[in-house]
Coordinates of C-alpha atoms and ligand atoms in Angstrom, one line a residue:
M131 CA -31.3 5.8 1.8
S132 CA -30.7 3.1 -0.5
Q133 CA -29.8 0.1 -0.5
R134 CA -25.7 0.1 1.0
E135 CA -24.0 -1.9 -1.7
T136 CA -22.0 -5.0 -1.4
W137 CA -19.8 -7.2 -3.2
A138 CA -20.9 -9.5 -6.0
T139 CA -18.4 -12.7 -5.0
R140 CA -15.7 -13.4 -1.7
V141 CA -13.2 -13.7 -4.4
G142 CA -14.1 -10.4 -5.2
F143 CA -13.5 -9.3 -1.9
I144 CA -10.4 -11.2 -1.7
L145 CA -9.1 -9.3 -5.0
A146 CA -10.2 -6.2 -4.0
A147 CA -8.1 -6.1 -0.5
V148 CA -5.6 -8.0 -3.0
G149 CA -5.1 -5.4 -5.3
S150 CA -5.4 -2.5 -2.5
A151 CA -2.8 -4.4 -1.0
V152 CA -0.8 -4.7 -4.3
G153 CA 0.7 -1.6 -5.2
L154 CA 4.1 0.5 -5.8
G155 CA 4.7 -0.6 -2.3
N156 CA 5.2 -3.9 -3.5
V157 CA 6.9 -3.6 -6.9
W158 CA 8.5 -0.5 -6.9
Q159 CA 9.3 0.6 -2.9
F160 CA 9.5 -3.5 -1.4
P161 CA 12.5 -4.5 -3.5
F162 CA 14.6 -1.4 -2.7
Q163 CA 14.0 -0.9 0.6
T164 CA 15.7 -4.2 0.9
G165 CA 18.8 -3.0 -1.3
A166 CA 18.8 0.0 0.9
N167 CA 18.7 -1.9 4.8
G168 CA 21.2 -5.0 4.1
G169 CA 19.1 -7.1 1.8
A170 CA 18.2 -11.0 2.7
A171 CA 18.8 -9.4 6.9
F172 CA 15.6 -6.8 5.4
I173 CA 13.7 -9.4 4.2
V174 CA 13.1 -11.3 7.5
V175 CA 12.7 -8.5 9.9
Y176 CA 10.0 -7.6 7.1
L177 CA 8.5 -10.6 7.2
L178 CA 7.7 -11.2 10.9
A179 CA 6.5 -7.7 10.9
V180 CA 4.2 -8.8 8.1
F181 CA 2.8 -12.0 10.2
L182 CA 3.2 -10.8 13.2
I183 CA 2.2 -7.3 13.5
G184 CA 0.4 -6.6 10.1
F185 CA -1.8 -9.8 10.2
P186 CA -3.5 -9.0 13.4
A187 CA -3.6 -5.2 12.5
M188 CA -5.4 -5.9 9.5
L189 CA -8.2 -8.1 11.4
A190 CA -8.5 -5.2 13.0
E191 CA -9.6 -3.3 10.3
F192 CA -11.8 -6.2 9.0
V193 CA -13.7 -6.4 12.5
I194 CA -14.3 -3.0 12.3
G195 CA -15.4 -2.6 9.1
R196 CA -17.7 -5.8 9.0
R197 CA -19.4 -4.7 12.0
A198 CA -19.9 -0.9 11.9
E199 CA -20.7 -1.8 7.9
R200 CA -20.5 2.3 7.2
N201 CA -17.2 3.9 6.5
P202 CA -14.5 4.4 8.4
I203 CA -16.0 7.6 10.6
D204 CA -19.0 6.7 11.1
A205 CA -18.3 3.1 11.9
F206 CA -16.8 4.3 15.2
A207 CA -19.7 5.8 15.9
R208 CA -21.8 3.3 14.8
L209 CA -19.9 0.7 17.1
G210 CA -21.1 3.4 20.0
H211 CA -17.6 5.3 20.7
R212 CA -18.6 8.6 18.9
N213 CA -15.2 10.1 19.9
W214 CA -12.9 7.6 18.7
R215 CA -14.2 9.0 15.4
V216 CA -11.3 11.1 15.3
V217 CA -8.9 7.6 14.7
G218 CA -11.3 7.0 11.5
I219 CA -10.5 10.7 10.7
L220 CA -7.5 10.4 10.6
G221 CA -7.6 7.0 8.6
T222 CA -9.7 9.2 5.9
L223 CA -7.3 12.5 5.9
S224 CA -4.7 9.8 5.4
A225 CA -5.9 8.2 2.2
F226 CA -6.6 11.5 1.0
W227 CA -3.5 12.3 1.5
I228 CA -1.1 9.8 0.6
L229 CA -3.2 9.3 -2.5
A230 CA -2.3 12.7 -4.1
F231 CA 1.5 11.1 -3.9
Y232 CA 0.5 8.3 -5.5
S233 CA -0.9 9.2 -8.2
V234 CA 1.5 11.3 -9.2
V235 CA 4.0 8.3 -8.7
G236 CA 1.0 6.7 -10.9
G237 CA 1.3 9.4 -13.6
W238 CA 5.4 8.8 -13.6
V239 CA 4.5 5.3 -14.3
I240 CA 2.1 5.9 -17.2
R241 CA 4.9 7.7 -18.5
Y242 CA 7.4 4.9 -18.3
I243 CA 5.2 2.8 -20.4
I244 CA 5.0 5.1 -23.6
G245 CA 8.9 6.4 -22.7
S246 CA 9.4 2.1 -22.8
V247 CA 8.0 1.8 -26.3
R248 CA 9.9 4.0 -28.1
G249 CA 12.6 3.9 -26.1
A250 CA 12.8 7.2 -24.9
Y251 CA 15.5 6.5 -22.2
F252 CA 17.3 4.5 -23.7
S253 CA 19.8 7.3 -24.1
G254 CA 19.9 8.3 -20.0
S255 CA 17.6 7.0 -18.0
E256 CA 19.0 9.7 -15.0
A257 CA 18.2 12.7 -17.4
Y258 CA 14.9 11.0 -18.7
F259 CA 13.4 10.9 -15.3
G260 CA 14.6 14.4 -14.2
A261 CA 12.8 15.4 -17.0
V262 CA 9.2 13.7 -16.7
S263 CA 9.3 13.2 -12.3
A264 CA 8.3 17.2 -12.2
G265 CA 7.3 19.9 -14.5
P266 CA 3.8 20.7 -16.6
E267 CA 3.7 17.0 -17.8
A268 CA 4.7 15.3 -14.4
V269 CA 1.2 17.6 -13.5
A270 CA -0.6 16.3 -16.6
F271 CA 0.0 12.5 -16.4
H272 CA -1.2 12.7 -12.7
A273 CA -4.4 14.1 -14.2
L274 CA -4.3 10.8 -15.9
F275 CA -4.2 8.8 -13.7
M276 CA -6.4 10.4 -11.1
A277 CA -8.8 10.7 -14.0
I278 CA -8.1 6.5 -14.7
T279 CA -8.9 6.4 -10.6
V280 CA -11.9 8.3 -10.3
G281 CA -13.5 6.3 -13.9
I282 CA -13.4 2.7 -11.8
V283 CA -14.5 4.1 -8.4
A284 CA -17.4 5.8 -10.0
F285 CA -19.1 2.3 -11.2
G286 CA -18.8 1.8 -7.6
I287 CA -18.0 -1.7 -5.3
A288 CA -19.0 -5.1 -7.9
G289 CA -19.8 -2.9 -11.0
G290 CA -15.9 -0.5 -10.9
I291 CA -13.7 -2.0 -8.1
E292 CA -14.5 -5.7 -8.0
R293 CA -15.2 -6.7 -11.8
S294 CA -11.2 -4.1 -12.1
T295 CA -9.4 -5.9 -9.9
K296 CA -10.6 -9.4 -10.5
L297 CA -9.0 -8.3 -14.0
M298 CA -5.8 -6.6 -12.8
V299 CA -4.6 -8.5 -10.0
P300 CA -4.1 -12.2 -11.9
S301 CA -2.8 -10.5 -15.1
I302 CA 0.0 -8.9 -12.3
V303 CA 1.1 -12.6 -11.5
L304 CA 1.5 -13.4 -14.6
L305 CA 2.8 -10.2 -15.4
L306 CA 5.1 -10.7 -12.7
G307 CA 5.5 -14.9 -13.1
G308 CA 6.6 -14.4 -16.4
L309 CA 9.2 -11.8 -15.8
A310 CA 10.6 -13.8 -13.2
I311 CA 11.3 -16.2 -15.4
W312 CA 12.9 -14.7 -18.3
A313 CA 14.8 -13.3 -15.1
T314 CA 16.4 -17.4 -14.7
T315 CA 18.2 -16.9 -17.6
L316 CA 20.2 -13.5 -16.7
D317 CA 24.1 -14.5 -17.3
G318 CA 25.5 -13.4 -13.7
G319 CA 22.2 -12.8 -12.1
G320 CA 22.8 -15.5 -9.2
A321 CA 24.7 -12.8 -7.1
G322 CA 20.9 -11.3 -7.0
Y323 CA 19.5 -14.3 -5.3
A324 CA 21.9 -14.5 -2.8
Y325 CA 21.9 -11.0 -2.1
Y326 CA 18.3 -11.7 -1.5
L327 CA 17.7 -15.3 -0.5
S328 CA 20.9 -15.5 2.2
P329 CA 20.3 -13.1 5.3
D330 CA 23.4 -12.4 6.6
V331 CA 22.7 -12.4 10.6
D332 CA 25.5 -10.1 11.9
T333 CA 23.8 -7.2 9.7
L334 CA 20.6 -7.8 11.3
V335 CA 21.9 -7.6 14.7
S336 CA 23.9 -4.6 13.8
N337 CA 21.5 -2.2 11.8
I338 CA 18.3 -3.6 13.5
G339 CA 17.4 0.2 15.1
S340 CA 17.0 1.1 11.0
I341 CA 15.5 -1.7 9.9
L342 CA 13.0 -2.6 12.8
P343 CA 11.0 1.1 11.5
A344 CA 11.8 0.9 7.9
A345 CA 10.3 -3.2 8.0
V346 CA 7.4 -2.5 10.2
G347 CA 6.1 0.9 8.1
Q348 CA 6.7 -1.4 5.1
A349 CA 4.6 -3.8 6.1
F350 CA 1.6 -1.4 7.0
F351 CA 2.0 0.4 3.7
T352 CA 1.6 -2.2 1.8
L353 CA -0.8 -4.2 3.5
S354 CA -2.4 -0.9 3.2
L355 CA -3.7 -1.2 7.0
G356 CA -3.7 2.3 8.8
M357 CA -6.2 4.7 5.9
G358 CA -9.7 3.1 6.5
A359 CA -9.2 1.0 3.8
M360 CA -9.5 -2.2 5.0
I361 CA -12.2 -0.9 7.4
T362 CA -14.2 0.6 4.0
Y363 CA -13.5 -2.8 2.5
A364 CA -14.8 -5.3 4.6
S365 CA -17.8 -2.6 5.3
Y366 CA -19.1 -3.8 2.2
L367 CA -18.9 -7.4 3.2
G368 CA -22.5 -8.0 4.1
R369 CA -21.5 -11.8 4.8
D370 CA -20.5 -14.3 7.3
D371 CA -17.1 -15.6 5.7
S372 CA -14.7 -16.1 8.0
L373 CA -12.1 -13.0 8.6
P374 CA -8.9 -14.6 9.9
I375 CA -9.1 -17.0 6.6
D376 CA -9.8 -14.2 4.3
G377 CA -7.3 -12.1 6.0
A378 CA -4.8 -14.9 5.7
T379 CA -5.1 -15.0 2.3
I380 CA -4.7 -11.6 1.2
V381 CA -2.0 -11.2 3.6
V382 CA 0.2 -14.2 1.8
L383 CA -1.0 -13.7 -2.0
N384 CA 0.5 -10.1 -1.3
T385 CA 3.7 -11.5 0.3
F386 CA 3.8 -13.7 -2.1
V387 CA 3.8 -10.7 -5.6
G388 CA 6.2 -8.4 -3.1
L389 CA 8.8 -11.3 -2.9
L390 CA 8.2 -11.7 -6.9
A391 CA 9.4 -8.6 -7.8
G392 CA 12.5 -8.9 -6.2
L393 CA 12.6 -12.2 -7.7
V394 CA 12.2 -9.6 -11.5
V395 CA 14.7 -6.7 -10.2
F396 CA 17.5 -8.0 -8.4
P397 CA 18.8 -10.4 -11.3
I398 CA 18.1 -7.9 -13.7
L399 CA 20.4 -5.1 -11.5
F400 CA 22.9 -7.8 -10.7
S401 CA 23.6 -9.2 -14.3
L402 CA 24.1 -5.5 -15.3
G403 CA 26.3 -5.1 -11.6
I404 CA 24.0 -2.6 -10.6
E405 CA 23.6 -2.5 -6.8
P406 CA 20.1 -1.8 -5.2
G407 CA 19.1 0.0 -2.8
S408 CA 21.1 3.0 -3.4
G409 CA 19.6 6.9 -3.7
G410 CA 16.1 7.4 -3.0
L411 CA 12.4 7.7 -4.5
G412 CA 13.7 8.2 -8.0
A413 CA 16.7 5.4 -7.7
A414 CA 14.5 2.8 -8.4
F415 CA 12.9 4.6 -12.4
I416 CA 16.2 4.9 -13.0
T417 CA 18.4 2.3 -12.0
L418 CA 16.1 0.2 -13.7
A419 CA 15.1 1.6 -16.8
G420 CA 19.0 1.9 -17.0
A421 CA 18.6 -1.6 -17.2
F422 CA 16.5 -2.3 -19.7
A423 CA 18.5 -0.1 -21.9
Q424 CA 20.7 -2.4 -21.5
L425 CA 19.0 -5.6 -22.6
P426 CA 18.3 -7.5 -25.1
A427 CA 14.5 -6.7 -26.1
G428 CA 14.7 -3.9 -23.3
R429 CA 11.6 -2.0 -25.0
L430 CA 9.2 -4.8 -24.6
L431 CA 10.5 -6.4 -21.1
G432 CA 10.6 -2.1 -19.9
A433 CA 7.0 -1.9 -21.2
V434 CA 6.1 -4.7 -19.4
F435 CA 7.1 -3.9 -16.3
F436 CA 5.8 -0.9 -16.3
I437 CA 2.5 -1.9 -16.8
V438 CA 2.7 -4.6 -14.1
L439 CA 3.3 -1.4 -12.1
L440 CA 0.8 0.7 -13.5
L441 CA -1.8 -2.4 -12.9
A442 CA -0.4 -2.5 -9.5
A443 CA -0.7 1.0 -8.8
L444 CA -4.0 1.6 -10.4
S445 CA -5.7 -1.2 -8.1
S446 CA -4.6 0.2 -4.5
A447 CA -5.6 4.0 -5.8
I448 CA -9.5 3.0 -5.9
S449 CA -8.5 1.3 -2.8
L450 CA -7.4 5.5 -1.5
L451 CA -10.6 7.4 -3.0
E452 CA -13.1 4.1 -2.5
V453 CA -12.2 5.4 1.7
V454 CA -13.6 9.0 1.3
T455 CA -15.7 8.2 -1.2
S456 CA -17.7 6.2 0.8
Y457 CA -17.8 8.6 4.0
L458 CA -19.8 11.0 1.6
A459 CA -21.7 8.1 0.1
D460 CA -23.3 7.3 3.4
N461 CA -23.8 10.7 4.3
T462 CA -25.0 13.0 1.7
S463 CA -27.6 11.9 -1.7
Y464 CA -25.3 12.7 -4.3
S465 CA -24.5 10.1 -6.9
R466 CA -20.9 8.4 -6.6
P467 CA -19.8 9.1 -10.4
A468 CA -20.3 12.8 -8.7
L469 CA -19.0 12.2 -5.4
A470 CA -15.7 9.8 -7.0
T471 CA -15.1 13.4 -9.3
A472 CA -15.4 16.0 -6.7
L473 CA -13.0 14.4 -4.5
G474 CA -10.5 13.5 -7.4
G475 CA -10.1 16.5 -8.3
A476 CA -9.5 18.0 -4.7
I477 CA -7.1 15.1 -4.6
F478 CA -5.4 15.7 -7.5
A479 CA -4.7 20.0 -6.3
L480 CA -3.2 18.7 -3.1
G481 CA -0.8 16.7 -5.1
I482 CA 0.0 19.5 -7.8
P483 CA 2.6 20.5 -5.9
S484 CA 4.7 17.0 -5.6
A485 CA 5.0 16.8 -9.1
F486 CA 6.9 19.8 -8.9
G487 CA 9.6 17.9 -7.0
L488 CA 11.6 15.3 -5.6
S489 CA 12.2 16.8 -2.9
I490 CA 8.5 18.0 -1.8
L491 CA 7.2 14.6 -2.8
A492 CA 10.0 13.1 -0.8
W493 CA 8.3 14.8 2.0
Y494 CA 4.8 13.9 1.3
N495 CA 5.7 10.2 1.4
A496 CA 7.7 10.9 4.5
I497 CA 5.5 12.0 6.7
A498 CA 2.7 9.7 5.9
Y499 CA 4.9 6.6 5.9
N500 CA 6.4 8.3 9.7
L501 CA 3.5 9.5 11.3
L502 CA 0.5 8.9 9.3
L503 CA -0.2 5.2 9.1
P504 CA 1.9 4.5 12.2
L505 CA -0.4 6.9 14.4
S506 CA -3.4 5.4 13.0
V507 CA -2.3 2.2 13.3
L508 CA -1.8 2.7 16.7
T509 CA -5.1 4.4 17.6
L510 CA -6.7 1.7 15.7
L511 CA -5.5 -1.2 17.3
V512 CA -5.9 0.5 21.0
F513 CA -9.6 1.3 19.8
V514 CA -9.8 -2.6 18.9
G515 CA -7.8 -4.0 21.9
W516 CA -9.3 -2.3 24.6
V517 CA -12.5 0.1 24.1
D518 CA -13.9 -2.1 22.3
T519 CA -13.1 -6.0 23.6
G520 CA -15.8 -7.8 23.8
D521 CA -17.4 -7.1 20.5
A522 CA -14.4 -7.6 18.3
V523 CA -13.5 -11.2 20.1
A524 CA -17.2 -11.9 18.2
E525 CA -17.2 -10.2 15.7
L526 CA -14.2 -12.6 14.6
R527 CA -15.4 -15.8 15.1
R528 CA -18.3 -14.8 13.3
G529 CA -18.4 -17.1 10.6
T530 CA -15.4 -19.3 11.4
G531 CA -14.8 -22.7 13.4
L532 CA -12.1 -20.0 15.4
S533 CA -12.5 -21.2 19.4
E534 CA -12.8 -18.8 21.6
S535 CA -9.0 -18.7 22.9
G536 CA -8.2 -18.4 19.2
A537 CA -10.0 -15.5 19.3
V538 CA -8.5 -14.3 22.4
A539 CA -5.0 -14.8 21.7
W540 CA -5.7 -12.6 19.0
L541 CA -6.9 -9.7 21.0
W542 CA -4.0 -10.4 23.3
F543 CA -1.7 -9.4 20.8
V544 CA -4.1 -6.8 19.3
R545 CA -3.3 -5.1 22.5
T546 CA 0.3 -6.0 23.7
I547 CA 3.1 -7.0 21.3
V548 CA 1.0 -5.4 17.7
P549 CA 0.9 -1.8 19.4
L550 CA 3.8 -2.0 21.0
G551 CA 5.7 -2.9 17.8
V552 CA 4.0 0.3 16.3
L553 CA 4.6 2.8 18.8
V554 CA 8.5 1.7 18.8
T555 CA 8.2 2.4 15.2
L556 CA 6.3 5.4 15.5
L557 CA 9.5 6.8 17.6
L558 CA 11.6 6.1 15.5
G559 CA 9.7 7.3 12.4
L560 CA 9.6 10.9 14.7
Q561 CA 13.3 10.6 15.2
T562 CA 13.4 10.5 11.1
L563 CA 11.0 13.0 10.3
A564 CA 12.7 15.4 12.9
V565 CA 16.4 14.7 11.5
D566 CA 14.7 16.0 7.7
A567 CA 13.2 18.9 9.1
G568 CA 16.5 19.9 11.0
L569 CA 18.5 19.1 7.7
L570 CA 16.0 21.2 6.0
A571 CA 16.3 24.2 7.7
E572 CA 19.7 23.7 7.6
A573 CA 19.5 24.2 4.0
I574 CA 17.6 26.9 4.5
V575 CA 19.8 29.0 7.2
Ligands
LIG159 N1 -0.7 -1.3 -0.4 C1 -0.5 0.0 -1.3 C2 0.8 -0.2 -1.9 O1 1.7 -1.2 -1.6 C3 -0.6 1.3 -1.0 C4 -1.7 2.0 -0.7 C5 -2.9 1.3 -1.1 C6 -1.6 1.7 1.0 N2 -3.8 1.6 0.0 C7 -3.6 1.8 1.4 C8 -1.1 2.2 2.1 C9 -3.8 2.5 2.8 C10 -2.0 2.4 3.2 C11 -3.2 3.0 3.2 O2 1.5 0.5 -3.0

């Protein structure tokens, strides 16, 4: 077999991982989850979840990937635990599943860039969303988004993913930063900052049961955990840089971009008297597009915003396609372009139903959020925390000045607090799914 690929530079790996993390989850979902879950109170829990649960879990994925230098499925066998491959299989199938509908939303975003330039949604953002979000045209733009994703992955780790994310991630930060600065000039935007930045303790305490699973789920989704993406990216490291430092950089940058997105979205909405967070998946598109329609230079601002969203979505989608591609690239002799194309086609097909109705897409999303992600992270944590412990500690310390006790503290977290938090999230998430299924059944009867 030919030499396995590696990242060309350390910065390249970090930016690729940031690109994976920064996605629709940050720019589209995060501000609206915040709105739906009580504003700043949600952000407090979310930040705790990111640093106390997400960060240790990310290091767990890194440790597996770098040590095994294999795709998420074969990694477990390579580490001497063949039966644990089911964890990798679950993650890989989940990546397949998430990308299927993620790409449909990516297609909407392309559509909205064009729509912004033309002012197409200016006369009625709700009707526009209805027209573009489902139906044959949604399928066509889903295909376009997937084709671009395949095109990048086909060029490989250093030549495709690394090179493209080195351009995309800085562009996202610059454009979003520019929009955030512009947003400070909005009349009445101040209420948006207050809502966003000053937590209300009463809201927090009385809604913790619904805030917690939403915050933890959001933390996993935004950090790209539970789908083997970080295992896969770490498997191409082939070097001894510090995993904790790289991981912390990724987590901090990702959080920064999420908060920055809030500094754009909330002032815009509040300056126009719109309450964020009501409505479902489509709300972000409808309310924001509606806001751009009312703003001076709305066409330009809308186009810039949706370009940011497209870059963010693409740099995440490539990490999901890479998870599945890496499995076949490690195990077959087909060329990477051929594999990426075939898999992209299959994922495209799986996504088609979700391009025919918002409720179908919401169902795809709910399965991923409430079931696949937490289950996959939980099993992974049990593996690193209880099965592969000694080697994991050594791997975390490799290439760092981290003391044995520092690494053991991490392991302790991975064994206890983190899986407990995930377990609670999983149970609450399953309850949500059951309620949804009940509602669905009622609606049918
Ligand atoms: N993190 C991305 C976002 O915020 C989505 C994503 C990419 C993802 N890869 C993932 C989510 C792997 C879960 C697992 O939009």
